[in-house]
Every structure is written in structure tokens, then in C-alpha cells.
Short mmCIF file of C-alpha atoms in Angstrom, two decimals:
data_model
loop_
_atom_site.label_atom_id
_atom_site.label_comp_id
_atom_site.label_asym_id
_atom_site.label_seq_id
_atom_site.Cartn_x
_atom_site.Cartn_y
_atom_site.Cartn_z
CA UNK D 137 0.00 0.00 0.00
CA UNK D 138 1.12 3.15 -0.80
CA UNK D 139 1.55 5.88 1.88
CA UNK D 140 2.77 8.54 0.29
CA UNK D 141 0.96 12.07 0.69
CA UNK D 142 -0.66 13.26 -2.15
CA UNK D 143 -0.11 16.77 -2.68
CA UNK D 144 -3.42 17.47 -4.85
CA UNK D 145 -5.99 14.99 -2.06
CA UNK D 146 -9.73 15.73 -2.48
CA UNK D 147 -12.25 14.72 -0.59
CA UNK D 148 -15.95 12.54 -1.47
CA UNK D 149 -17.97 15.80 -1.22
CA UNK D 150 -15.01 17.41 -4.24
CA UNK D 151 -15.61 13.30 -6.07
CA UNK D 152 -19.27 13.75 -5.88
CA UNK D 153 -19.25 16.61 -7.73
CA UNK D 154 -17.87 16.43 -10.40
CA UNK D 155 -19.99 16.20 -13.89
CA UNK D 156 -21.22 12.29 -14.89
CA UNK D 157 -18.62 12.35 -18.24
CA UNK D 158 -17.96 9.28 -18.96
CA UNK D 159 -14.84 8.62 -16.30
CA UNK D 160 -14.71 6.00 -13.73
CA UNK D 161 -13.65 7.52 -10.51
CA UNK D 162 -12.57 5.93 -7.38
CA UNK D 163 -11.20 8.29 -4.76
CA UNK D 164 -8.28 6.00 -2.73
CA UNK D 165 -6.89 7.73 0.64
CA UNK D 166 -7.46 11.41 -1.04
CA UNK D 167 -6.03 10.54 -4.46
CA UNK D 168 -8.49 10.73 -7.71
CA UNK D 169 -8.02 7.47 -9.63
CA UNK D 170 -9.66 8.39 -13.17
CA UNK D 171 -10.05 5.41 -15.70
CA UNK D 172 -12.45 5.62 -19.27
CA UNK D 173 -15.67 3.75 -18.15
CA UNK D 174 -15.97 0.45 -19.78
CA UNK D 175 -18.94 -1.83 -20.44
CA UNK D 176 -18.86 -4.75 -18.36
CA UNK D 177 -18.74 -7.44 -20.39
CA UNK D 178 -21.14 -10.38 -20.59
CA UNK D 179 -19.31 -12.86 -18.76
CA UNK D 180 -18.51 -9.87 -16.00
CA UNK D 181 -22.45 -9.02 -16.08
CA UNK D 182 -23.31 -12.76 -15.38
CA UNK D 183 -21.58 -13.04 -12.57
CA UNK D 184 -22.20 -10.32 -10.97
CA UNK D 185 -25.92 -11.30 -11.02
CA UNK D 186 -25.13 -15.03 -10.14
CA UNK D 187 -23.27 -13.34 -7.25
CA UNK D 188 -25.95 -11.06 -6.09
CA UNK D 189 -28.78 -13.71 -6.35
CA UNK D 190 -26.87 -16.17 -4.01
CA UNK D 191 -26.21 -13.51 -1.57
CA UNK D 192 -29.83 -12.47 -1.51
CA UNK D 193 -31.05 -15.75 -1.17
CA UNK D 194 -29.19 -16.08 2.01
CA UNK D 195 -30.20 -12.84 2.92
CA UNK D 196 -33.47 -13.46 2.73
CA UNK D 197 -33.17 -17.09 5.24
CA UNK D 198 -32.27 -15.05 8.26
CA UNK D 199 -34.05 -13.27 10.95
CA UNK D 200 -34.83 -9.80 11.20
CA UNK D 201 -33.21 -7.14 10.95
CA UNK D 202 -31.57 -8.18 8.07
CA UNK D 203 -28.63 -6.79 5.82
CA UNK D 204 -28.97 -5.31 2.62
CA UNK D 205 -26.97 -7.00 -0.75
CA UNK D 206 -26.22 -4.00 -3.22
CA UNK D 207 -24.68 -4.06 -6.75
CA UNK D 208 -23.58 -1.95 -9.39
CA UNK D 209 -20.77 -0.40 -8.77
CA UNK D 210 -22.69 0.83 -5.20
CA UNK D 211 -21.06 3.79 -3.94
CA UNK D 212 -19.22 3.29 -0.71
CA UNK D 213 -17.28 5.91 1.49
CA UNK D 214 -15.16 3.49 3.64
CA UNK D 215 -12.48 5.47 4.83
CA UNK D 216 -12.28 9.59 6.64
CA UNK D 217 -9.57 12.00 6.20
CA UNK D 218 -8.42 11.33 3.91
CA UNK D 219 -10.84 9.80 2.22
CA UNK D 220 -11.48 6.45 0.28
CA UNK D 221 -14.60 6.22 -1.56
CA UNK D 222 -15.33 3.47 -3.99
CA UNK D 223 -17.98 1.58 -6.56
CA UNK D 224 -18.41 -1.86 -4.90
CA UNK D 225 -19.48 -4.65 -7.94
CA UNK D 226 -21.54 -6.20 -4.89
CA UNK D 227 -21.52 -6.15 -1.68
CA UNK D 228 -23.31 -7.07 1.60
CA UNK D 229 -23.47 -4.16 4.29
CA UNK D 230 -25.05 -5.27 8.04
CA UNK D 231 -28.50 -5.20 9.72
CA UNK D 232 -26.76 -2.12 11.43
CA UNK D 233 -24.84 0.34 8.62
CA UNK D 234 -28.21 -0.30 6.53
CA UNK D 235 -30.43 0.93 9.17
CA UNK D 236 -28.08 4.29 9.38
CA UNK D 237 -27.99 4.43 5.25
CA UNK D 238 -30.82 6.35 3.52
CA UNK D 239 -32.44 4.71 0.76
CA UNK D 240 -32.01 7.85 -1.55
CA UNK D 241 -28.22 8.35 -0.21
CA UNK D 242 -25.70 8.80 -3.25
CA UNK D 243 -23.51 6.55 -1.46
CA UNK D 244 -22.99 4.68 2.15
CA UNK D 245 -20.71 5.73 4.68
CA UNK D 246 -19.02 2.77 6.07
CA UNK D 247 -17.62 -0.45 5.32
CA UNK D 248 -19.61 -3.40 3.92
CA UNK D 249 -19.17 -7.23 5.79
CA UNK D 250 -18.92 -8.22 2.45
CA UNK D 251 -17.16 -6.47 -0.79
CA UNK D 252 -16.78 -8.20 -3.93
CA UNK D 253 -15.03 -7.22 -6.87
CA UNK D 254 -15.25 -8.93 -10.38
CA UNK D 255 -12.31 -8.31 -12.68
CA UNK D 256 -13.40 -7.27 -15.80
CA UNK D 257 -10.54 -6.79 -18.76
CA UNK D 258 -9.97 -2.94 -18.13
CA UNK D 259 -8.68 -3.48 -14.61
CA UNK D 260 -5.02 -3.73 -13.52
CA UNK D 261 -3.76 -5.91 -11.01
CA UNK D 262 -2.47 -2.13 -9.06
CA UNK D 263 -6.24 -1.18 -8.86
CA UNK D 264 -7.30 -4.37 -7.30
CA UNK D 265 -5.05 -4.70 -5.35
CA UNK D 266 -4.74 -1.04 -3.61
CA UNK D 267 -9.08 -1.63 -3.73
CA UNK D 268 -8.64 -5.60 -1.60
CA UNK D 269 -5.69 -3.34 0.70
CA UNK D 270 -7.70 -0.61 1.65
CA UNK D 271 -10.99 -2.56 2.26
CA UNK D 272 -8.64 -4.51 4.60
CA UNK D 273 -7.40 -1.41 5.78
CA UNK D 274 -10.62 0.04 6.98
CA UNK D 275 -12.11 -3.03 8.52
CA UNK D 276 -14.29 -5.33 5.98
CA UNK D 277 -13.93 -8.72 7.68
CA UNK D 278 -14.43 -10.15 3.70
CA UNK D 279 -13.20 -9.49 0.74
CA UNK D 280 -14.21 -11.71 -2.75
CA UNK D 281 -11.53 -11.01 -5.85
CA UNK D 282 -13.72 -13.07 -8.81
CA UNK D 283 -12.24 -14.20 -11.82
CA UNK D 284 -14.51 -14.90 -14.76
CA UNK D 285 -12.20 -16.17 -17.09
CA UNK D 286 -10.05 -18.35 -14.53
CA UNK D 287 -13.34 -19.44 -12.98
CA UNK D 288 -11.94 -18.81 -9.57
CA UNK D 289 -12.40 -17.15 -6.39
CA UNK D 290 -9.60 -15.17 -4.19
CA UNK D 291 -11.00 -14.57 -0.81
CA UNK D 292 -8.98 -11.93 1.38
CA UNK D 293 -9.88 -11.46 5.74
CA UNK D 294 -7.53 -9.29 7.35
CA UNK D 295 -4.54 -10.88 9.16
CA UNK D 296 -4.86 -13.69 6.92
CA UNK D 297 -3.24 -15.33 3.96
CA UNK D 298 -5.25 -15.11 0.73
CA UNK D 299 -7.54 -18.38 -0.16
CA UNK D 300 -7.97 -19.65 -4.03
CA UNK D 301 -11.68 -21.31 -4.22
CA UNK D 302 -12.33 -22.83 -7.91
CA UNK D 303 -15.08 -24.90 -9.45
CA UNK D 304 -14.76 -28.10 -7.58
CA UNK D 305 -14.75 -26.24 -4.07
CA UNK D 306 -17.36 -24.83 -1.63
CA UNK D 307 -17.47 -21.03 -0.82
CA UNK D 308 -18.64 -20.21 2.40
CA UNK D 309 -18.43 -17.09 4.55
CA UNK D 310 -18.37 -18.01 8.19
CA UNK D 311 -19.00 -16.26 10.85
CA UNK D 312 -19.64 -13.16 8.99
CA UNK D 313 -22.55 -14.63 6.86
CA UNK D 314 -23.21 -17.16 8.96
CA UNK D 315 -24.52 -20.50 7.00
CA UNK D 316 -23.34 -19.41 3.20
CA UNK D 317 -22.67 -21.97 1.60
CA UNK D 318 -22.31 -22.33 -2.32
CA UNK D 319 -20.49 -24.52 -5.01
CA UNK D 320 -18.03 -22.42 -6.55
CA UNK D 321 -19.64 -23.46 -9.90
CA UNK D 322 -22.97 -21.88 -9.48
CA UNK D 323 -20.84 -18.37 -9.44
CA UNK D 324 -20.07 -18.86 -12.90
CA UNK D 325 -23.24 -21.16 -14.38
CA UNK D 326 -25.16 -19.35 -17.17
#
């Protein structure tokens, strides 16, 4: 992770307004990341809705009050002064930072339990990777690097040594989701 000041920081309030033009902005400990905006591809749009529709169906098997699974590049603020504020492919945020999030807020402030990012062509191994270090950084106890093309599944918890999860294995997310439980297959089925 990089460290180093950045003499020209901004902050989400400068991010958020700025004009909708076509860029793909991610704003990582006060520095502007700026990329074209790229159509997810098919394979990257499958998943993501495979991913989402798993999550919700757990979701939706556990008592009240329940967490909230978002997707879409869902605008997240998960890090102060300086900030970090990100678009989340999915992600599962608790009973508790739902409750405090607005339905009609541009984005929510605070970590998710859950973030998952699909790699799509247009992404370098540098933005994933400062993305999976600063979710670490700021607390989310799970952290899902999919990989359409490899079929696989990287999952990151702080403290801990990365875990590769492919078709013939089980993904589960104890104790933060407690009772997941999905082939690794049905991420990627069509």
C-alpha cells in the first residue's frame, strides 16, 4: 500500500461533484483514480448477477433485521480523512450500517461485511489490489476477488493469507454470513 501524501488529495464531497462524463472515478486515501468507463462485459455481467442472487437468497433465510446486498458499482465511502470512496461490484453491508444508510443516499458511509469485486478486462492488477488493501485497511472482515475467465475465487480477511476457491470447491463465509454456503460453480453457471 502506498503511503505517500498526495499533494493534490480531495475529498468525497469534491468526487461527488464532479460532472457524470464518462470517467470512472474511485477516490483511494485522497487521491483521484480516473479510468475511461468500460462496459462490463457479458461474462462480467453474469456473474455479478449469479453473485448477487446467491447472496440475496441467504439474505433473505435469516431473521430480522436483516442486511442489505447492493450491486452496481454501489457507492461506498469506507475510509475519513483522507478519504477512500469506492464503486463496490456487490456487496453485503449489516443489519446495522443499513439501518443508518438512507435509501435515496448517493452513497454509504461505512464499510460493507462483504465487498466483492469482479475483474473485468480494463482493470489492472495495481487497482485491485490497492481496492482488496484498503478494504482490509478500513475493517471489511471479507473481501471476494472473482475471476470470470479463470473461474476462480480469491477470498482476502484481514490478518490472513489469501484463499484460491475454484469450481470443484465450496465457498462459504463463516462467521460473517453465517450458513453461506455455495459450489463455486454456481458463481459462474449461465
Amino acid at each position: 500500500m502506498n503511503d505517500t501524501p498526495v499533494a493534490n488529495m480531495i475529498s468525497t464531497d469534491e468526487l461527488l461533484a464532479m460532472p457524470d462524463d464518462g470517467v470512472d472515478r474511485d477516490l483511494i486515501r485522497g487521491e483521484l483514480r480516473e479510468k475511461p468507463m468500460t462496459r462490463r462485459n457479458r461474462l462480467h455481467s453474469g456473474v455479478t448477477v449469479n453473485v448477487a442472487y446467491l447472496l440475496e437468497a441467504w439474505r433473505r433465510l435469516q431473521p430480522k433485521p436483516r442486511g442489505e446486498v447492493l450491486g452496481g458499482e454501489a457507492g461506498f465511502r469506507i475510509r475519513r480523512n483522507p478519504d477512500t470512496t469506492v464503486g463496490i461490484d456487490v456487496a453485503y453491508i449489516s443489519p446495522d450500517l443499513a439501518a443508518r444508510t438512507p435509501r435515496d443516499a448517493k452513497l454509504v458511509d461505512g464499510p460493507p461485511t462483504l465487498a466483492v469485486e469482479i475483474l473485468s478486462p480494463s482493470d489492472t492488477h495495481e487497482e485491485i489490489t490497492d481496492k482488496v488493501e484498503e478494504y482490509l485497511a478500513v475493517g471489511v472482515p471479507l473481501v471476494w476477488v472473482i475471476d470470470p475467465k479463470f473461474r476462480t475465487v480469491e477470498v482476502h480477511r484481514p490478518g490472513a493469507e489469501p484463499e484460491q476457491f475454484n469450481t470443484r470447491q465450496e465457498l462459504t463465509a463463516e462467521p460473517h454470513l453465517p450458513g453461506f454456503r455455495v459450489p463455486v460453480s454456481e458463481i459462474f453457471e449461465s
